[in-house]
Amino acid sequence: TDPSPISFSIIKKDFIIGFKSGEIVKTNKIGKVIWKYKKQNFLNTPIKFLDGYLIALYPEYIVFISPENGKVVYEKKYESNKIFQSTGGKLINYFNILYFILPNSEFHVIDTFLFDEYSSELDSISIETSLNNLDDIIHNYKNLFVYLDNGRYLYTYDIIENKFLLNKFKINLGHSTYLFNNTIISNNNKNIYF
């Protein structure tokens, strides 16, 4: 096991630890291993606990794991020729709908009750593909899903109404950007913008 954990969580008094090597381990509070899951792949995204499952994003895979026994409940591969992001993937949810960007920059939406792709107008999003999509951010606030593409284009999507409020809206942001509730906070080394 790679001694560098990428993820560390407590679930029902037990620890779930994800390592860069791709291994996920569940231990009790005194360190006794309860189960191990090993995927021969690089893990650089923190593991999320949602709807009773552990969700791990590998460079080209999303994997749902049972926290009880470490068995794979659902797994899907999304191949891509894009560059793997060293910062890992990103994932958020709105009830049972999971929005995620894999470390290979692939964006997808899954219904976690049906373990199937979730279809909506959001499927038509045309994301800029570059060698480095480190500035991609996904965020939700109430019923709004926000995708900041490559730090330059803003998409705001109303999940309930199933329609875009902003679609590829060009925005000039600083070097560092953070989304909080319905606000974009950005700085350019001199000023902070809201």
mmCIF file of C-alpha atoms in Angstrom:
data_model
loop_
_atom_site.group_PDB
_atom_site.id
_atom_site.type_symbol
_atom_site.label_atom_id
_atom_site.label_comp_id
_atom_site.label_asym_id
_atom_site.label_seq_id
_atom_site.Cartn_x
_atom_site.Cartn_y
_atom_site.Cartn_z
ATOM 1 C CA THR A 1 0.000 0.000 0.000
ATOM 2 C CA ASP A 2 1.184 3.495 -0.875
ATOM 3 C CA PRO A 3 1.682 5.147 2.530
ATOM 4 C CA SER A 4 0.168 8.418 1.264
ATOM 5 C CA PRO A 5 -3.581 8.523 1.934
ATOM 6 C CA ILE A 6 -5.615 10.635 -0.457
ATOM 7 C CA SER A 7 -8.832 10.189 1.513
ATOM 8 C CA PHE A 8 -9.667 9.568 5.167
ATOM 9 C CA SER A 9 -13.243 9.270 6.490
ATOM 10 C CA ILE A 10 -15.082 7.955 9.521
ATOM 11 C CA ILE A 11 -18.258 5.976 8.856
ATOM 12 C CA LYS A 12 -20.081 4.373 11.794
ATOM 13 C CA LYS A 13 -16.948 4.481 13.995
ATOM 14 C CA ASP A 14 -14.772 2.796 11.349
ATOM 15 C CA PHE A 15 -12.179 4.422 9.091
ATOM 16 C CA ILE A 16 -12.263 4.390 5.296
ATOM 17 C CA ILE A 17 -8.819 5.199 3.889
ATOM 18 C CA GLY A 18 -8.058 5.653 0.192
ATOM 19 C CA PHE A 19 -4.462 5.471 -1.013
ATOM 20 C CA LYS A 20 -2.830 6.889 -4.164
ATOM 21 C CA SER A 21 -2.026 3.319 -5.204
ATOM 22 C CA GLY A 22 -5.755 2.729 -5.796
ATOM 23 C CA GLU A 23 -6.308 0.698 -2.653
ATOM 24 C CA ILE A 24 -9.202 1.443 -0.291
ATOM 25 C CA VAL A 25 -9.130 0.009 3.229
ATOM 26 C CA LYS A 26 -11.694 -0.129 6.009
ATOM 27 C CA THR A 27 -10.282 -0.435 9.538
ATOM 28 C CA ASN A 28 -11.727 -0.260 13.010
ATOM 29 C CA LYS A 29 -10.612 2.353 15.550
ATOM 30 C CA ILE A 30 -7.647 0.234 16.713
ATOM 31 C CA GLY A 31 -6.374 -0.273 13.159
ATOM 32 C CA LYS A 32 -7.583 -3.826 12.467
ATOM 33 C CA VAL A 33 -8.341 -4.220 8.758
ATOM 34 C CA ILE A 34 -11.979 -5.144 8.112
ATOM 35 C CA TRP A 35 -11.717 -5.272 4.299
ATOM 36 C CA LYS A 36 -9.548 -4.104 1.403
ATOM 37 C CA TYR A 37 -10.481 -3.118 -2.123
ATOM 38 C CA LYS A 38 -7.707 -2.820 -4.688
ATOM 39 C CA LYS A 39 -7.958 -1.402 -8.178
ATOM 40 C CA GLN A 40 -4.741 -1.333 -10.168
ATOM 41 C CA ASN A 41 -5.171 2.346 -10.881
ATOM 42 C CA PHE A 42 -4.185 5.725 -9.501
ATOM 43 C CA LEU A 43 -6.559 7.304 -6.950
ATOM 44 C CA ASN A 44 -6.250 11.058 -6.475
ATOM 45 C CA THR A 45 -9.830 12.082 -5.628
ATOM 46 C CA PRO A 46 -11.222 11.880 -2.073
ATOM 47 C CA ILE A 47 -13.800 9.114 -1.634
ATOM 48 C CA LYS A 48 -17.389 10.278 -1.159
ATOM 49 C CA PHE A 49 -20.008 8.547 1.010
ATOM 50 C CA LEU A 50 -23.441 8.967 -0.588
ATOM 51 C CA ASP A 51 -26.730 7.058 -0.400
ATOM 52 C CA GLY A 52 -25.062 4.254 1.558
ATOM 53 C CA TYR A 53 -22.205 3.764 -0.923
ATOM 54 C CA LEU A 54 -18.550 4.741 -1.125
ATOM 55 C CA ILE A 55 -17.874 6.446 -4.453
ATOM 56 C CA ALA A 56 -14.347 6.401 -5.843
ATOM 57 C CA LEU A 57 -13.208 8.261 -8.973
ATOM 58 C CA TYR A 58 -10.262 6.683 -10.749
ATOM 59 C CA PRO A 59 -8.801 8.249 -13.926
ATOM 60 C CA GLU A 60 -11.302 6.492 -16.233
ATOM 61 C CA TYR A 61 -13.665 4.770 -13.790
ATOM 62 C CA ILE A 62 -16.400 5.548 -11.330
ATOM 63 C CA VAL A 63 -16.791 2.797 -8.718
ATOM 64 C CA PHE A 64 -19.542 2.368 -6.107
ATOM 65 C CA ILE A 65 -18.392 0.191 -3.196
ATOM 66 C CA SER A 66 -20.351 -1.269 -0.298
ATOM 67 C CA PRO A 67 -18.962 0.162 2.966
ATOM 68 C CA GLU A 68 -20.039 -3.014 4.747
ATOM 69 C CA ASN A 69 -17.934 -5.547 2.835
ATOM 70 C CA GLY A 70 -15.841 -3.657 0.250
ATOM 71 C CA LYS A 71 -17.569 -5.327 -2.719
ATOM 72 C CA VAL A 72 -18.156 -3.404 -5.958
ATOM 73 C CA VAL A 73 -21.838 -2.552 -6.386
ATOM 74 C CA TYR A 74 -21.457 -0.648 -9.670
ATOM 75 C CA GLU A 75 -18.539 0.257 -11.916
ATOM 76 C CA LYS A 76 -18.361 2.072 -15.242
ATOM 77 C CA LYS A 77 -15.447 2.997 -17.471
ATOM 78 C CA TYR A 78 -15.295 6.280 -19.412
ATOM 79 C CA GLU A 79 -12.364 6.161 -21.801
ATOM 80 C CA SER A 80 -10.794 9.376 -22.980
ATOM 81 C CA ASN A 81 -7.723 10.628 -24.788
ATOM 82 C CA LYS A 82 -7.582 13.666 -22.550
ATOM 83 C CA ILE A 83 -4.811 14.355 -20.038
ATOM 84 C CA PHE A 84 -5.351 13.002 -16.523
ATOM 85 C CA GLN A 85 -5.602 15.807 -13.997
ATOM 86 C CA SER A 86 -3.204 15.606 -11.075
ATOM 87 C CA THR A 87 -5.796 17.320 -8.868
ATOM 88 C CA GLY A 88 -8.203 14.423 -9.342
ATOM 89 C CA GLY A 89 -11.868 14.450 -10.219
ATOM 90 C CA LYS A 90 -14.790 16.365 -8.804
ATOM 91 C CA LEU A 91 -18.222 15.216 -7.764
ATOM 92 C CA ILE A 92 -21.369 16.735 -6.296
ATOM 93 C CA ASN A 93 -24.892 15.494 -5.888
ATOM 94 C CA TYR A 94 -28.426 16.804 -5.951
ATOM 95 C CA PHE A 95 -30.534 14.214 -4.134
ATOM 96 C CA ASN A 96 -29.916 10.948 -6.050
ATOM 97 C CA ILE A 97 -28.311 12.605 -9.084
ATOM 98 C CA LEU A 98 -24.514 12.516 -9.110
ATOM 99 C CA TYR A 99 -22.602 14.996 -11.277
ATOM 100 C CA PHE A 100 -18.922 14.221 -11.722
ATOM 101 C CA ILE A 101 -15.778 15.053 -13.647
ATOM 102 C CA LEU A 102 -13.322 12.169 -13.786
ATOM 103 C CA PRO A 103 -9.581 12.853 -13.552
ATOM 104 C CA ASN A 104 -9.524 12.332 -17.356
ATOM 105 C CA SER A 105 -11.804 15.423 -17.666
ATOM 106 C CA GLU A 106 -14.879 13.427 -18.726
ATOM 107 C CA PHE A 107 -18.129 14.935 -17.372
ATOM 108 C CA HIS A 108 -21.096 12.642 -16.657
ATOM 109 C CA VAL A 109 -24.316 12.411 -14.652
ATOM 110 C CA ILE A 110 -25.589 9.232 -12.968
ATOM 111 C CA ASP A 111 -28.803 8.409 -11.126
ATOM 112 C CA THR A 112 -27.573 6.639 -7.971
ATOM 113 C CA PHE A 113 -30.895 4.817 -7.459
ATOM 114 C CA LEU A 114 -30.903 3.236 -10.926
ATOM 115 C CA PHE A 115 -27.110 3.083 -11.515
ATOM 116 C CA ASP A 116 -27.660 4.488 -14.973
ATOM 117 C CA GLU A 117 -26.844 7.613 -16.949
ATOM 118 C CA TYR A 118 -29.233 10.453 -16.155
ATOM 119 C CA SER A 119 -30.516 12.203 -19.279
ATOM 120 C CA SER A 120 -31.401 15.891 -19.314
ATOM 121 C CA GLU A 121 -30.746 19.071 -21.279
ATOM 122 C CA LEU A 122 -27.398 19.120 -19.466
ATOM 123 C CA ASP A 123 -26.258 16.417 -21.921
ATOM 124 C CA SER A 124 -25.877 19.145 -24.546
ATOM 125 C CA ILE A 125 -23.167 20.989 -22.599
ATOM 126 C CA SER A 126 -20.178 21.664 -24.863
ATOM 127 C CA ILE A 127 -17.158 21.742 -22.589
ATOM 128 C CA GLU A 128 -13.875 23.241 -23.723
ATOM 129 C CA THR A 129 -11.204 20.565 -23.919
ATOM 130 C CA SER A 130 -7.667 21.634 -23.263
ATOM 131 C CA LEU A 131 -4.487 19.989 -22.096
ATOM 132 C CA ASN A 132 -5.128 21.362 -18.650
ATOM 133 C CA ASN A 133 -8.666 21.611 -17.290
ATOM 134 C CA LEU A 134 -7.533 22.281 -13.735
ATOM 135 C CA ASP A 135 -9.800 25.346 -13.594
ATOM 136 C CA ASP A 136 -13.004 23.332 -14.122
ATOM 137 C CA ILE A 137 -15.360 23.642 -11.152
ATOM 138 C CA ILE A 138 -18.748 22.042 -10.550
ATOM 139 C CA HIS A 139 -21.049 23.366 -7.854
ATOM 140 C CA ASN A 140 -24.671 23.242 -6.828
ATOM 141 C CA TYR A 141 -26.747 25.729 -4.898
ATOM 142 C CA LYS A 142 -30.364 24.841 -4.170
ATOM 143 C CA ASN A 143 -31.741 23.662 -7.548
ATOM 144 C CA LEU A 144 -28.935 25.205 -9.607
ATOM 145 C CA PHE A 145 -26.015 23.279 -11.070
ATOM 146 C CA VAL A 146 -23.016 25.422 -12.026
ATOM 147 C CA TYR A 147 -20.145 24.378 -14.269
ATOM 148 C CA LEU A 148 -17.200 26.744 -14.600
ATOM 149 C CA ASP A 149 -15.374 25.482 -17.669
ATOM 150 C CA ASN A 150 -11.640 26.076 -17.881
ATOM 151 C CA GLY A 151 -12.031 29.147 -15.652
ATOM 152 C CA ARG A 152 -13.570 31.049 -18.584
ATOM 153 C CA TYR A 153 -17.082 29.844 -19.414
ATOM 154 C CA LEU A 154 -19.978 29.699 -16.997
ATOM 155 C CA TYR A 155 -22.914 27.323 -17.326
ATOM 156 C CA THR A 156 -25.823 27.596 -14.917
ATOM 157 C CA TYR A 157 -28.473 24.919 -15.188
ATOM 158 C CA ASP A 158 -31.834 24.766 -13.404
ATOM 159 C CA ILE A 159 -32.183 21.116 -12.393
ATOM 160 C CA ILE A 160 -35.926 21.347 -11.637
ATOM 161 C CA GLU A 161 -36.845 23.204 -14.836
ATOM 162 C CA ASN A 162 -34.367 21.154 -16.920
ATOM 163 C CA LYS A 163 -32.991 24.190 -18.739
ATOM 164 C CA PHE A 164 -29.885 26.359 -18.954
ATOM 165 C CA LEU A 165 -30.029 29.816 -17.411
ATOM 166 C CA LEU A 166 -26.506 30.582 -18.682
ATOM 167 C CA ASN A 167 -24.890 28.632 -21.489
ATOM 168 C CA LYS A 168 -21.198 29.179 -22.246
ATOM 169 C CA PHE A 169 -21.296 32.651 -20.737
ATOM 170 C CA LYS A 170 -17.796 34.101 -21.110
ATOM 171 C CA ILE A 171 -16.456 35.437 -17.831
ATOM 172 C CA ASN A 172 -13.099 36.999 -16.977
ATOM 173 C CA LEU A 173 -11.919 35.717 -13.638
ATOM 174 C CA GLY A 174 -8.689 36.010 -11.729
ATOM 175 C CA HIS A 175 -6.155 33.326 -10.939
ATOM 176 C CA SER A 176 -8.076 31.740 -8.096
ATOM 177 C CA THR A 177 -11.834 31.098 -8.116
ATOM 178 C CA TYR A 178 -14.207 29.703 -5.514
ATOM 179 C CA LEU A 179 -17.974 29.173 -5.709
ATOM 180 C CA PHE A 180 -19.980 29.603 -2.520
ATOM 181 C CA ASN A 181 -23.790 29.373 -2.551
ATOM 182 C CA ASN A 182 -24.831 31.681 -5.408
ATOM 183 C CA THR A 183 -21.595 33.700 -5.467
ATOM 184 C CA ILE A 184 -18.363 33.464 -7.458
ATOM 185 C CA ILE A 185 -15.351 34.718 -5.519
ATOM 186 C CA SER A 186 -12.201 35.385 -7.522
ATOM 187 C CA ASN A 187 -8.897 37.195 -7.108
ATOM 188 C CA ASN A 188 -6.191 38.381 -9.458
ATOM 189 C CA ASN A 189 -3.360 38.834 -6.894
ATOM 190 C CA LYS A 190 -4.452 42.466 -6.352
ATOM 191 C CA ASN A 191 -8.223 42.520 -5.911
ATOM 192 C CA ILE A 192 -10.999 40.181 -4.840
ATOM 193 C CA TYR A 193 -14.137 40.093 -6.979
ATOM 194 C CA PHE A 194 -17.622 38.844 -6.076
#
